Every structure is written in C-alpha cells, then in structure tokens.
Amino acid sequence: MDLIKQRIEALREELNKHNYDYYVLSTPTISDFEFDKKLKELSDLEIQNPEYFDPNSPTQRVGSDINKSFKQVTHKYPMLSLGNTYTQEELTDFYNRVKKGLNDDFEIVCELKYDGTSISLTYVNGRLTQAVTRGDGVQGDDVTANVRTIRSIPLTLSGSDYPSEFEIRGEILMPWSVFDRLNKEREEQEEALFANPRNAASGTLKQQDPKIVASRKLDSYLYYMLGENLPTDGHYENLMKAKEWGFKISDATRKCRTLDEILDYINYWNIERKNLPVATDGIVLKVNSLTQQRNLGYTSKFPRWAISFKFQAEQAVTTLESVSYQVGRTGAVTPVANLKPVKLSGTTVKRASLYNEEYINFLDLHINDQVYVEKGGEIIPKITSVDTSKRNIFDQKVEFAKNCPECNTPLIKDEGEAIYYCPNNISCPPQVKGRVEHFCTRKAMNIACGSETVDLLYKADLVKDVADLYTLDWQTVSRLERWAEKSAKNLIESIHNSVSVPYERVLYALGIRYVGETVAKKLARTFTSINKLIAASTDDLIQVDEIGDRIAQSIVKHFSIESNIEVVNKLREFGIQFELSEAITSQQTDKLKGLIIVISGTFEKHSRDEYKAMIDQNGGKNSGSISAKTSYVLAGDNMGPAKLEKAKSLGITIIGEDDLLEMLK
Ligand code: IVH
C-alpha cells in the first residue's frame, strides 16, 4: 500500500498519454498549463521519493536536472544489501548457520542499522576523493561535492597508519531535529513535506547545489571498510582505527560472543533507540574476522557473514471517533483523524494525519472504524489500514467537508489539485490570524508577536489584517489581558522597527502562496518595486528564472484581489519598504544584457545560486534548459552528459567560471 508510488505511476501514465496525444497524434487534450502542473507534481514527488526514480519517467524528457547532472560511477566493490530477519528464531538460524559454516570460535559485531541513505567514500593518501551513492548497487551517482559539506565526514584523515587507498561505507542521515525544522519550513511555504528523515537525506544528497546540502546539516555513521591493505583482520578493530582517523563510528558498536549477548543487545536498543538523535530501523550482525567473512562468502544476493534484524514498526488498533479539518493561512484545508487515545511508541496518540480527500477515499474510512495506526519513520502517526470486518452497517462513510469548519464558506478545489481551499481569505479567522503570524515571523518582518498575541489582538478586534498592526499603540495593547506596559512598549517598538525591513523580505511577509524567501528575493531583483510586481502578467513573471506557471498564477491571483491591494496601499502609508534598496540596485549592471545563460554542474569559486544572482544582477537571463536561443552554457564540474551533447550539437559556446568572472570585471 504505497499511495505515493501509485500517484507517481498514475501521473507517469497520464503524462505519457498526453505526450503521445501531443507529439504523435498532434491532438492535445489538455492545456499546456494543466500539463505543466501535473509534470511539476510528478517531478516534486520524484525528488522527494528518489527510490522511485525511473530514467524513463516523463520528467526525464524535459532536460530536468533530476539525477542527470551527477556523473555515474561504477563501484569498485558492488554495494550489497543484507538479508533481513524479523524474529528471534530467524536470528538463531543465522547464528547456527555461521557456527556450522565456520566450525571454529567466532565473534559477532552488533551494530545499529541506521535508516538513512548509504554512501561509499574513497580515500587516497588520506584525502577524500570520491563519494558515491548506492544507486543500483553496481553504479551510483558521484555526489562528492555534496558530501564534502557534511561536517562529520573527514576530508583529510588524522594519523598516518591508514592504507594509501581504501573505501569506507556508511549511512548519511538527517537528524530528527533538522528533519522537523525542515518540514516546518516546508509547511510554512506550503511545500510537500518529506515523509521521513531517510527520504529527506537522500533528497538532499541529490540536490544540485551543495550550499543547500550544507544548510541541511546532514550527519553520518560509517560501518564498513573495504580495501587491499586494511589495518587488521577484525572488522571491529578496523572500525576503531577508522574512529582514530576521524570517522564517526557509532558508540553502540559491540563485539559479542554468544547468542544471549546478541539478544541482550537487541532488547536494549529496541527501547533505547528512541532516545537517539537519528532514525534506526534495526540491528546489523556481522562476523568480526575478515578471514572468516571470506570463508563464509556470499549467496547470490547477500553476504553469508552478516544479517539485519528489523525492529517492528509499532502499530496499534483504535477507534476513529471523528474527522476534523484544519485551515491554514492560505486557506488550505487538511483533514485530521480524531482517535480514541491509544499508547504507541511510548506516547499517547489521539490524532493522525489523513493528508487529503484521496487518502480518505483510499482507506474507505467510516466513523467508528477500527483503524491501525503506525508510527514508522514518520513523526505524525498515520492510519495504515482499516479492519473492515469490525464495521457496523450503520457506520457513516467519511465525506470530505463541503464547508469551511471555521467560517462555513463552501470549499473549493482546483482541477487537478488534491487540496481543498476555503476561498474566504478576507474574514476566515485562521487565515487572517495565520497571515498576521506569518507577517511577524523572524524571516519576514521580525515583529515580536507570536500566535497567542495575534489571537488576542484579533479577538479584541484590533488587528484584522497585517496593516492594522501599525495602528496599534502601547496604551491600547497594555490594556489587554495579562499585558504590562513594558511588554506592550516592546511590541510597539518592534512593529515600528519593521518599517526598515528590506523590500524582498516584505514581499515574503505578504504571504503570497508559493512565494517563499528565495522566490521573493528573485522577484524583488527583477520587479524592483511593488508597483512593477503588481503590474506584471504571468508571461512577465515566468521570464524570471525558476518562476514557473504555478507561482506566476498565484502572484497574479493575489494582486487581483482588491483587499490585497488595499493592504499594500495601507502598508505603504505606514512607510513599509516597497522598493529594492539603493545598495542592491546600484550593484546592477547591463554587462550581460541580452544574454541567455544556462548553468550546469558544480563550481568552486561560487555556488550555482551565486552565479545565478550575478547573471540576474548584470542584466543577463538564467535559463534551465539549452535551446537555440542560449547564448552561453556556464559549465562546472560534472556537467550532465545530455546537456553537453545538446550544447555541442547546437554549437553553443561553453564557458567556465573564470570566463564569466572575467566578463563581469
Ligand atoms: S553493512 C555487505 N551496517 O542497510 C554489508 N549496513 O540492507 C553492507 N545499513 O545498504 C551493509 N546500518 O544502507 C551495514 N551498521 C550497518 C548499517 C547498514 C544501515 C543499511 C545500508 C545497507 C542496508 C542493508
């Protein structure tokens, strides 16, 4: 039961049909806009779920960068996976097989099975030379530039007793804390969330821009050394050496001699793992002696000298009592299951995410259903299935709400979208409050006003839109429940200070759907005042690098709503910055005027984003795909072979970073 996979497959099939209708039959049955929207949905899903990557996906036709820009590398030693066991009996069988196979004393190394994405690192003369993903086990992606940003991976080794060349393998992980923060940010931007830290880690590792990778704070644990001249014949002892050279080796790694010791280890970590900062999904057992490992050898798929034991994903059965609906700041309505409280993984679960209408229909959910809830790698528990045998014929089928639970306005759903919206953006309370809260956040206007204060101001009828904040005075605020003069003065001061927040942050603060921080910056540089942005058509907007139809339509729609224009006008009267600052405009030149530049690969002197910004600032245009109109391709390391081929076939000049910097001198 994998809804994401089903959705990906359905989209691929549908898009293939539309491609056929368009390119073969020349009779398209949907608009380009609809097509692009579906393609974007598919591309987003593929980026977030790299395990479903398929070179034949329709996304791969459009010169997208997904997976393409990484050089493919053949592993010197194939990257195998492990046989899985789930019960004590299966584990005992493994132990006895090893015992029989060796007919000698042996040690077993017990390790945690880290739930991230695997990586193979090559070190030559103590320096990291290559980092390759598992890929299909034979070939993987060269993600060296990205891996270099991970602080726990040493770029040069300590000591001197390391082999001149060796590989070390392990897991790249996104700690829970980083994962939670990232998803929170994505939620604020209404971007699709990562389902678990594993997907987030592998999605991050496939990013084109190492700067983004660096910002995501990935971590690593190494657990397997390979090479010709390893320091000792013991796997455990080699890992301890690796620790001395600077690698992160788990402190949970233990040498055991008996089955009982192994079982104790498993029982201990089955509980204790919940306190770890990263996700684990089992235990790995390995025969310690490398000689004995060689003697045992491999089956057609797995080593005979190692096995994994998977922890049970914790499940519980409970009753679905009701479904409620949450309304976000942009009006998006999310269904939530209210459950009869049940203990799961040490916490009491009362609610579970239902994602959207499709998921409710997929489960064929009825009120009073006995539902299975699971807390796998996900943070929010989810309902995985329903025990329909327990269903009473009078139980009501769950129908998605028709009206907004907060303001009763009929909900709407755009064609092809999974999400329902409440269109009453003017007076639907959570939308109004959500917009004010977002406006005040640190990265927006940085006003010291959290959700409780917003709620209070809203209830007291003092703030009905973001501009109302600027009408407040400390005397009024101090009369609110539990407010004192000092805190009221602080609030007013931070509101006043916000008038100097630069234009690009103001744009972000307006809370236009899909306009996050980065998009706001890009918009501000092209449309240097709010008037220019308001006047822009979708056509004008999509000329801006990385602004597609979805964002462009959303901006046009935002400013077509009268109340939004009124808010801008009021804010302008209060002195809010609606023009790009002199400092930034003065850096702008015409040096690249009329040039369309495609950036490909990774760079040393500046990041891709920095080069994009330089091109923007100097009057050039960034483009994502090479066409006859392209003036130059700015090529770094690992430029995708398809792009290179295309540039050559069109006779486009390829320049390096030094050439560009020279042009800008
Ligand atoms: S050893 C030939 N040790 O689990 C042995 N793998 O199904 C290769 N993993 O692809 C792997 N923690 O991504 C090993 N302590 C650990 C591990 C571990 C996590 C992952 C790894 C591998 C998969 C095996």
XYZ file of C-alpha atoms and ligand atoms in Angstrom:
689
model
C 0.000 0.000 0.000
C 2.056 2.886 -1.196
C -0.043 5.848 -2.190
C 2.914 7.890 -3.330
C 4.064 5.172 -5.681
C 0.541 4.802 -7.024
C 0.290 8.540 -7.605
C 3.686 8.610 -9.336
C 2.687 5.766 -11.622
C -0.690 7.282 -12.401
C 0.937 10.618 -13.274
C 3.561 8.956 -15.450
C 0.923 7.042 -17.344
C -1.243 10.096 -17.793
C 1.637 12.312 -18.896
C 2.878 9.682 -21.332
C -0.565 9.608 -22.885
C -0.626 13.403 -23.178
C 2.836 13.379 -24.717
C 1.614 10.835 -27.227
C -1.534 12.870 -27.958
C 0.565 15.962 -28.432
C 3.661 14.714 -30.211
C 2.363 11.718 -32.118
C -1.283 12.455 -32.760
C -0.932 16.259 -32.710
C -4.265 16.441 -30.883
C -3.618 17.586 -27.313
C -6.499 17.043 -24.936
C -5.302 19.274 -22.091
C -3.841 22.768 -21.901
C -0.105 23.320 -21.593
C -0.741 24.825 -18.196
C -2.505 21.702 -16.955
C 0.261 19.569 -18.394
C 2.994 21.585 -16.685
C 1.151 21.439 -13.411
C 0.988 17.647 -13.499
C 4.601 17.420 -14.601
C 5.629 19.606 -11.695
C 3.656 17.445 -9.277
C 5.400 14.347 -10.603
C 8.799 15.972 -10.512
C 8.261 17.072 -6.881
C 7.195 13.566 -5.895
C 10.213 12.051 -7.621
C 12.581 14.438 -5.902
C 11.091 13.646 -2.510
C 10.981 9.912 -3.143
C 14.175 9.177 -5.032
C 13.647 5.443 -4.613
C 11.044 5.676 -7.369
C 13.413 7.322 -9.812
C 12.940 5.977 -13.318
C 15.080 7.105 -16.247
C 12.022 6.643 -18.436
C 9.782 8.931 -16.413
C 8.277 11.817 -18.429
C 10.167 14.212 -16.161
C 13.400 12.971 -17.651
C 12.452 14.172 -21.107
C 12.405 17.840 -20.331
C 16.062 18.327 -19.669
C 15.358 18.398 -15.972
C 18.345 18.009 -13.734
C 16.933 15.212 -11.613
C 19.711 12.671 -11.231
C 21.192 13.610 -14.560
C 23.833 16.048 -13.577
C 25.666 13.556 -11.423
C 28.400 11.535 -13.000
C 27.679 7.818 -12.878
C 30.429 5.821 -11.224
C 30.853 2.049 -11.170
C 31.558 0.764 -7.664
C 34.899 -0.955 -7.277
C 33.168 -3.410 -4.930
C 29.427 -3.750 -5.548
C 27.256 -2.314 -2.781
C 25.278 -5.244 -1.482
C 22.372 -5.148 0.878
C 21.653 -7.529 3.739
C 19.242 -10.371 4.312
C 16.519 -9.366 6.763
C 15.261 -11.215 9.811
C 12.309 -10.298 11.956
C 12.157 -12.960 14.687
C 14.377 -14.500 17.307
C 14.135 -17.855 15.500
C 15.409 -16.438 12.230
C 18.247 -14.819 14.121
C 19.110 -18.083 15.869
C 19.114 -19.793 12.467
C 21.646 -17.243 11.218
C 23.837 -17.750 14.261
C 23.759 -21.526 13.859
C 24.490 -21.329 10.126
C 27.574 -19.251 10.839
C 28.653 -21.628 13.595
C 28.270 -24.630 11.324
C 29.896 -22.902 8.366
C 32.989 -21.904 10.347
C 33.312 -24.798 12.723
C 35.510 -22.611 14.894
C 35.240 -19.839 17.503
C 33.898 -16.576 16.180
C 32.855 -13.127 17.284
C 29.803 -11.228 16.110
C 29.834 -7.455 15.872
C 26.453 -5.918 16.687
C 25.673 -2.526 15.196
C 22.679 -0.279 14.870
C 21.032 -0.289 11.487
C 20.886 3.385 10.605
C 17.926 4.409 8.492
C 19.364 6.899 6.044
C 20.887 6.653 2.621
C 24.062 4.666 2.016
C 27.279 6.135 0.747
C 30.656 4.814 -0.324
C 33.649 7.071 0.347
C 37.066 6.623 -1.254
C 40.185 7.963 0.418
C 43.520 8.166 -1.377
C 46.548 9.118 0.697
C 44.280 10.241 3.493
C 42.142 12.544 1.366
C 38.527 12.128 0.377
C 38.497 11.699 -3.380
C 35.059 10.390 -4.162
C 31.625 9.861 -2.621
C 29.155 7.706 -4.490
C 25.571 6.761 -3.689
C 24.453 3.151 -3.726
C 22.487 3.566 -6.970
C 21.607 0.106 -8.208
C 24.467 -1.429 -6.211
C 26.717 -1.608 -9.270
C 26.677 2.035 -10.338
C 25.829 5.107 -8.305
C 25.840 8.918 -8.507
C 29.016 10.836 -7.820
C 27.861 13.216 -5.085
C 31.322 14.196 -3.851
C 30.677 17.959 -3.904
C 27.589 17.496 -1.732
C 29.230 15.052 0.665
C 32.096 17.455 1.241
C 29.621 19.733 3.018
C 28.821 17.123 5.668
C 30.793 18.114 8.721
C 31.150 14.661 10.269
C 32.851 13.287 7.159
C 36.598 13.970 7.318
C 38.059 15.495 4.153
C 41.561 14.605 5.292
C 42.405 11.923 7.818
C 44.272 12.178 11.108
C 47.245 9.965 11.954
C 49.304 8.172 9.333
C 48.539 4.467 9.586
C 45.689 4.445 7.098
C 46.002 2.415 3.871
C 47.085 4.509 0.883
C 43.761 3.706 -0.746
C 40.556 2.340 0.767
C 36.805 2.699 0.760
C 34.601 3.215 3.752
C 30.852 2.862 3.641
C 28.150 4.114 5.862
C 24.925 5.959 6.140
C 24.127 9.621 5.565
C 21.431 10.730 7.963
C 19.257 13.703 8.648
C 18.890 14.091 12.418
C 15.311 14.272 13.692
C 15.770 17.852 14.878
C 16.879 19.015 11.419
C 14.118 16.997 9.781
C 11.471 18.578 11.995
C 12.764 22.058 11.295
C 12.963 21.461 7.544
C 9.429 20.131 7.392
C 8.188 23.019 9.466
C 9.715 25.427 6.983
C 8.236 23.474 4.092
C 4.859 23.500 5.762
C 5.043 27.261 6.127
C 5.801 27.504 2.418
C 3.028 25.006 1.714
C 5.581 22.755 0.042
C 5.150 18.973 0.099
C 6.622 17.502 3.285
C 9.283 14.809 3.448
C 7.690 11.641 4.806
C 10.702 10.634 6.886
C 14.347 11.568 7.508
C 15.541 8.881 5.086
C 13.762 10.484 2.124
C 14.868 13.891 3.291
C 18.512 12.744 3.476
C 18.547 11.127 0.060
C 16.606 14.012 -1.482
C 19.132 16.417 -0.005
C 22.104 14.434 -1.270
C 20.700 14.685 -4.801
C 20.458 18.467 -4.626
C 22.289 20.286 -7.396
C 23.519 22.994 -5.089
C 25.999 21.965 -2.392
C 25.075 25.113 -0.462
C 21.581 23.767 0.104
C 23.102 20.471 1.199
C 25.330 22.311 3.643
C 22.354 24.155 5.096
C 20.531 20.910 5.798
C 23.092 19.718 8.379
C 23.352 16.067 7.451
C 25.212 13.626 9.650
C 26.902 10.281 9.025
C 27.866 6.966 10.580
C 30.411 4.714 8.912
C 30.256 0.953 9.336
C 32.181 -0.939 6.685
C 35.760 -0.643 5.483
C 36.980 -2.173 2.215
C 40.403 -2.283 0.582
C 43.533 -4.262 -0.067
C 45.631 -3.311 2.941
C 43.282 -2.835 5.843
C 44.956 -2.391 9.237
C 43.727 -5.604 10.876
C 41.766 -8.780 10.190
C 38.976 -7.664 12.527
C 36.008 -5.632 11.299
C 35.542 -4.132 14.769
C 39.228 -3.299 15.162
C 39.246 -1.642 11.731
C 36.285 0.498 12.715
C 38.126 1.544 15.880
C 41.080 2.565 13.693
C 38.708 4.482 11.434
C 37.496 6.289 14.522
C 41.068 7.380 15.245
C 41.426 8.691 11.690
C 38.420 10.935 12.258
C 35.374 8.995 11.080
C 32.155 8.955 13.014
C 31.738 5.390 14.238
C 28.756 4.559 16.385
C 29.462 4.129 20.095
C 26.765 1.471 20.046
C 29.039 -0.938 18.129
C 29.705 -4.050 20.301
C 31.559 -7.325 19.970
C 29.523 -10.301 21.197
C 30.401 -13.960 21.608
C 27.132 -15.656 22.431
C 23.593 -15.593 21.147
C 22.428 -14.380 24.555
C 24.712 -11.381 24.391
C 23.313 -10.595 20.932
C 19.728 -10.855 22.170
C 20.515 -8.596 25.124
C 21.958 -6.039 22.722
C 18.809 -6.163 20.590
C 16.463 -5.846 23.551
C 18.417 -2.938 24.934
C 18.470 -0.960 21.681
C 14.887 -1.782 20.793
C 13.954 0.617 23.616
C 16.971 2.875 23.823
C 16.975 3.747 20.108
C 14.027 6.049 20.724
C 16.422 8.391 22.526
C 18.851 8.610 19.610
C 19.072 11.811 17.570
C 18.778 9.876 14.298
C 16.476 7.178 12.914
C 17.363 3.499 13.197
C 15.292 0.612 11.925
C 17.109 -2.446 13.214
C 20.347 -4.125 14.198
C 23.085 -5.459 11.929
C 25.121 -8.520 12.905
C 28.491 -9.135 11.266
C 31.097 -11.857 11.712
C 34.131 -9.977 13.007
C 37.051 -11.782 11.372
C 37.590 -10.787 7.737
C 39.133 -14.184 7.040
C 36.049 -15.874 8.409
C 33.892 -13.486 6.351
C 35.739 -14.635 3.218
C 35.279 -18.273 4.187
C 31.555 -17.836 4.562
C 31.252 -15.860 1.339
C 28.055 -14.719 -0.337
C 24.773 -16.076 -1.608
C 23.628 -14.738 -4.969
C 22.371 -11.592 -3.219
C 23.685 -11.202 0.291
C 26.760 -11.845 2.409
C 26.528 -15.052 4.480
C 28.562 -13.352 7.203
C 26.082 -10.602 8.020
C 22.370 -10.139 8.534
C 19.966 -7.482 9.697
C 17.285 -7.741 12.334
C 14.456 -5.295 11.751
C 12.640 -3.643 14.617
C 8.875 -3.961 14.494
C 7.168 -0.814 13.240
C 4.956 -0.133 16.198
C 1.278 -0.455 15.481
C -1.861 -0.073 17.495
C -5.552 -0.531 16.815
C -8.040 2.066 17.897
C -11.375 3.645 17.018
C -11.845 6.528 14.621
C -14.101 8.887 16.561
C -14.389 11.766 14.125
C -12.624 13.705 11.421
C -11.863 17.384 11.835
C -10.418 19.899 9.436
C -7.641 22.401 9.937
C -7.456 25.595 7.925
C -4.030 27.036 7.171
C -3.039 30.621 6.467
C -3.565 30.256 2.721
C -6.915 28.552 3.261
C -5.684 25.007 2.587
C -7.881 22.541 4.466
C -6.253 19.436 5.974
C -8.277 16.533 7.369
C -7.246 15.084 10.726
C -8.469 11.851 12.313
C -9.555 12.088 15.951
C -8.865 8.751 17.567
C -9.765 7.072 20.798
C -6.481 7.638 22.697
C -4.089 4.708 22.385
C -0.491 4.093 23.522
C 2.046 3.862 20.715
C 5.862 4.040 20.951
C 5.655 5.459 24.440
C 3.278 8.303 23.619
C -0.484 8.571 23.610
C -1.846 9.004 20.124
C -5.096 10.928 19.725
C -4.798 12.232 16.225
C -3.481 11.024 12.896
C -2.861 12.778 9.638
C -5.265 11.983 6.810
C -3.447 14.122 4.211
C -6.323 14.778 1.771
C -9.605 13.567 0.338
C -7.881 10.983 -1.836
C -6.360 9.297 1.187
C -9.703 9.170 2.994
C -11.290 7.551 -0.051
C -8.367 5.193 -0.437
C -8.921 3.920 3.113
C -12.693 3.937 2.531
C -12.895 5.398 6.009
C -16.082 5.195 8.117
C -16.731 6.791 11.525
C -16.266 4.190 14.316
C -13.896 2.153 12.157
C -11.244 0.100 13.897
C -8.094 1.563 12.401
C -4.432 0.541 12.508
C -2.126 3.386 13.409
C 1.583 3.240 12.867
C 4.495 5.411 13.830
C 7.160 4.240 11.460
C 9.879 6.603 10.363
C 7.201 9.289 10.294
C 6.690 11.745 13.080
C 2.959 12.123 12.795
C 1.220 8.786 13.216
C -0.763 7.637 10.242
C -3.631 5.282 9.657
C -2.313 2.435 7.561
C -5.426 0.299 7.199
C -8.931 -0.394 8.441
C -10.324 -3.588 9.911
C -13.494 -3.666 7.811
C -14.704 -6.877 9.468
C -15.463 -4.829 12.585
C -17.569 -2.308 10.676
C -21.204 -1.819 11.587
C -23.570 -1.260 8.651
C -24.837 1.948 10.210
C -21.387 3.494 10.379
C -21.199 6.637 8.273
C -18.745 6.906 5.429
C -16.385 9.859 5.895
C -17.197 12.529 3.328
C -14.788 15.416 2.963
C -16.177 18.653 4.414
C -18.153 20.765 1.963
C -17.872 23.961 4.007
C -15.075 25.629 5.896
C -15.165 24.444 9.535
C -14.172 27.944 10.661
C -16.333 30.290 8.583
C -18.753 27.984 6.785
C -17.807 29.205 3.298
C -18.184 26.435 0.667
C -14.764 24.901 -0.028
C -13.257 24.846 -3.489
C -10.742 22.589 -5.177
C -8.827 23.495 -8.308
C -8.879 20.969 -11.068
C -6.013 18.529 -10.817
C -5.191 19.547 -7.230
C -5.524 17.295 -4.223
C -6.172 20.071 -1.732
C -9.390 21.892 -0.847
C -9.274 25.588 -0.044
C -11.513 27.952 1.830
C -11.852 30.919 -0.561
C -12.854 33.356 2.176
C -9.405 34.808 2.635
C -10.771 38.121 3.908
C -12.567 37.042 7.054
C -11.899 33.347 7.714
C -10.292 33.614 11.206
C -7.406 31.108 10.885
C -6.471 32.614 7.525
C -6.442 36.150 8.878
C -4.551 35.158 12.024
C -2.202 32.905 10.041
C -1.315 35.761 7.688
C -0.570 38.096 10.593
C 1.529 35.429 12.322
C 3.489 34.772 9.141
C 3.981 38.510 8.584
C 5.550 38.793 12.028
C 7.957 35.829 11.780
C 11.664 36.426 12.115
C 12.495 35.910 8.453
C 9.623 38.178 7.456
C 9.076 41.447 9.402
C 10.651 40.203 12.630
C 7.904 41.555 14.883
C 7.800 40.136 18.410
C 4.268 38.829 18.094
C 3.543 35.112 18.321
C 0.343 33.186 17.792
C -1.078 33.893 21.258
C -0.662 37.634 20.872
C -2.118 37.544 17.371
C -5.087 35.645 18.747
C -5.569 38.218 21.491
C -5.301 41.169 19.095
C -7.696 39.503 16.703
C -10.269 38.735 19.381
C -10.061 42.286 20.691
C -10.887 43.455 17.164
C -7.628 45.368 16.997
C -5.985 43.504 14.112
C -7.978 42.280 11.104
C -5.169 42.491 8.570
C -1.412 42.941 8.709
C -1.634 46.694 8.179
C -3.662 47.071 11.386
C -0.516 46.221 13.354
C 0.818 49.670 12.503
C -2.237 51.376 14.013
C -1.581 49.939 17.474
C -0.231 51.985 20.362
C 1.221 50.728 23.623
C -1.586 52.105 25.762
C -4.188 50.016 23.916
C -2.024 46.909 23.992
C -1.272 47.259 27.705
C -4.995 47.154 28.445
C -5.170 43.622 27.006
C -5.422 40.698 29.368
C -2.061 39.902 31.039
C -0.191 42.696 29.240
C 2.006 45.139 31.072
C 3.358 48.481 29.960
C 6.859 47.193 29.314
C 5.890 44.285 27.069
C 3.361 46.466 25.240
C 6.078 49.043 24.555
C 8.392 46.301 23.305
C 5.780 45.065 20.873
C 5.125 48.554 19.529
C 8.839 49.181 19.196
C 9.357 46.022 17.167
C 6.419 46.985 14.936
C 7.993 50.381 14.336
C 11.396 48.868 13.658
C 9.910 46.677 10.968
C 9.463 49.643 8.623
C 13.123 49.302 7.738
C 12.823 45.635 6.716
C 14.007 45.433 3.086
C 11.604 45.024 0.184
C 12.420 41.382 -0.554
C 11.514 40.365 2.987
C 8.358 42.447 2.840
C 7.389 40.527 -0.300
C 7.915 37.278 1.551
C 5.970 38.626 4.540
C 2.900 39.299 2.384
C 2.353 35.544 2.422
C 1.562 35.061 -1.257
C 1.042 31.350 -1.842
C 4.237 29.677 -3.143
C 6.323 32.822 -2.594
C 8.935 31.686 -0.114
C 12.093 33.554 0.827
C 14.076 32.589 -2.260
C 11.300 33.331 -4.711
C 10.696 36.674 -3.002
C 14.365 37.589 -3.449
C 14.273 36.657 -7.115
C 11.097 38.635 -7.692
C 12.480 41.697 -5.914
C 15.554 41.773 -8.114
C 13.538 41.710 -11.323
C 10.488 43.685 -10.261
C 12.309 46.317 -8.262
C 9.156 47.877 -6.802
C 5.808 46.513 -5.702
C 4.088 48.531 -8.432
C 6.103 46.717 -11.078
C 5.229 43.393 -9.499
C 1.532 44.230 -9.306
C 1.592 45.231 -12.969
C 3.380 42.026 -14.073
C 1.498 39.452 -16.125
C 2.065 35.711 -15.818
C 4.109 35.954 -19.003
C 6.352 38.613 -17.463
C 6.698 36.585 -14.292
C 7.721 33.304 -15.873
C 10.586 35.098 -17.590
C 12.231 35.122 -14.165
C 14.498 32.191 -13.559
C 12.850 29.423 -11.543
C 9.440 31.078 -11.579
C 7.036 28.705 -13.242
C 3.375 28.872 -14.089
C 2.236 27.801 -10.671
C 4.000 30.649 -8.851
C 3.223 33.189 -11.586
C -0.502 32.414 -11.491
C -0.529 32.614 -7.738
C 1.072 36.081 -7.747
C -1.291 37.414 -10.399
C -4.227 35.990 -8.486
C -3.015 37.519 -5.219
C -2.892 41.021 -6.653
C -6.178 40.622 -8.491
C -7.886 40.530 -5.095
C -8.843 44.037 -4.089
C -8.306 43.575 -0.362
C -4.710 42.513 -1.000
C -4.038 45.708 -2.930
C -5.652 47.688 -0.124
C -3.299 46.078 2.380
C -0.315 47.052 0.231
C -1.581 50.631 -0.007
C -2.107 50.882 3.727
C 1.324 49.400 4.446
C 2.849 51.890 2.039
C 1.307 54.740 4.000
C 2.920 53.380 7.158
C 6.294 53.584 5.437
C 6.933 49.911 4.656
C 9.691 49.315 2.068
C 8.201 48.522 -1.299
C 11.243 49.204 -3.428
C 14.562 47.474 -3.793
C 17.181 49.325 -1.776
C 19.672 51.639 -3.412
C 22.521 49.380 -2.273
C 21.234 46.470 -4.299
C 20.034 48.404 -7.332
C 23.373 50.181 -7.559
C 25.140 46.829 -7.937
C 23.093 46.120 -11.033
C 24.762 46.470 -14.444
C 23.988 45.781 -18.095
C 27.153 43.761 -18.717
C 25.253 40.623 -19.668
C 22.309 42.375 -21.279
C 20.543 40.216 -23.845
C 22.479 37.076 -22.939
C 20.699 33.870 -22.026
C 22.899 31.659 -19.898
C 22.389 28.068 -18.804
C 24.274 26.927 -15.694
C 25.233 23.297 -15.389
C 27.389 21.336 -12.955
C 29.075 22.357 -9.741
C 31.570 25.162 -9.199
C 34.499 26.017 -6.983
C 34.605 29.777 -6.610
C 30.908 30.490 -6.108
C 27.778 28.408 -5.747
C 25.289 27.961 -8.549
C 22.905 30.298 -6.789
C 25.559 32.963 -6.527
C 26.263 32.691 -10.252
C 22.559 32.887 -10.964
C 22.300 36.029 -8.857
C 25.330 37.542 -10.646
C 23.751 36.874 -14.027
C 20.499 38.431 -12.847
C 22.233 41.438 -11.394
C 24.175 42.107 -14.536
C 21.183 42.081 -16.826
C 21.538 38.517 -18.146
C 18.885 35.848 -18.076
C 19.203 32.444 -16.469
C 17.582 29.565 -18.221
C 17.224 25.972 -17.119
C 17.395 24.286 -20.486
C 19.567 24.617 -23.538
C 17.918 25.741 -26.750
C 18.946 27.512 -29.936
C 18.379 30.792 -28.044
C 21.015 30.005 -25.402
C 23.996 32.379 -25.578
C 26.374 30.507 -23.270
C 26.494 27.431 -21.140
C 28.329 28.091 -17.891
C 29.770 24.660 -17.186
C 31.236 23.451 -13.920
C 32.330 20.004 -12.783
C 30.042 17.071 -13.511
C 28.064 18.807 -16.196
C 25.358 16.404 -17.321
C 26.357 14.497 -20.472
C 22.960 15.123 -22.073
C 23.408 18.866 -21.667
C 26.941 18.778 -23.002
C 25.792 16.847 -26.039
C 22.955 19.264 -26.683
C 25.138 22.353 -26.330
C 27.650 20.893 -28.755
C 25.031 19.914 -31.283
C 23.605 23.449 -31.251
C 27.065 24.992 -31.462
C 26.676 26.916 -28.203
C 29.803 28.311 -26.578
C 30.658 26.663 -23.294
C 32.336 28.907 -20.744
C 33.866 28.215 -17.342
C 33.511 30.172 -14.120
C 36.694 32.161 -14.802
C 35.328 33.281 -18.171
C 32.148 34.542 -16.556
C 34.018 36.342 -13.791
C 36.207 37.956 -16.463
C 33.100 39.145 -18.347
C 31.847 40.772 -15.155
C 35.068 42.534 -14.258
S 26.522 -3.298 6.313
C 27.599 -6.130 2.949
N 25.887 -1.984 8.502
O 21.301 -1.225 5.482
C 27.184 -5.301 4.093
N 24.526 -1.666 6.586
O 20.289 -3.762 3.911
C 26.706 -3.977 3.724
N 22.721 -0.032 6.924
O 22.510 -0.786 2.245
C 25.959 -3.180 4.682
N 23.193 0.467 9.023
O 22.402 1.255 3.734
C 25.568 -2.240 7.217
N 25.503 -0.865 10.504
C 25.181 -1.108 9.235
C 24.089 -0.478 8.608
C 23.788 -0.784 7.281
C 22.400 0.703 7.991
C 21.983 -0.030 5.646
C 22.870 0.139 4.432
C 22.648 -1.086 3.603
C 21.389 -1.669 4.154
C 21.489 -3.169 4.140
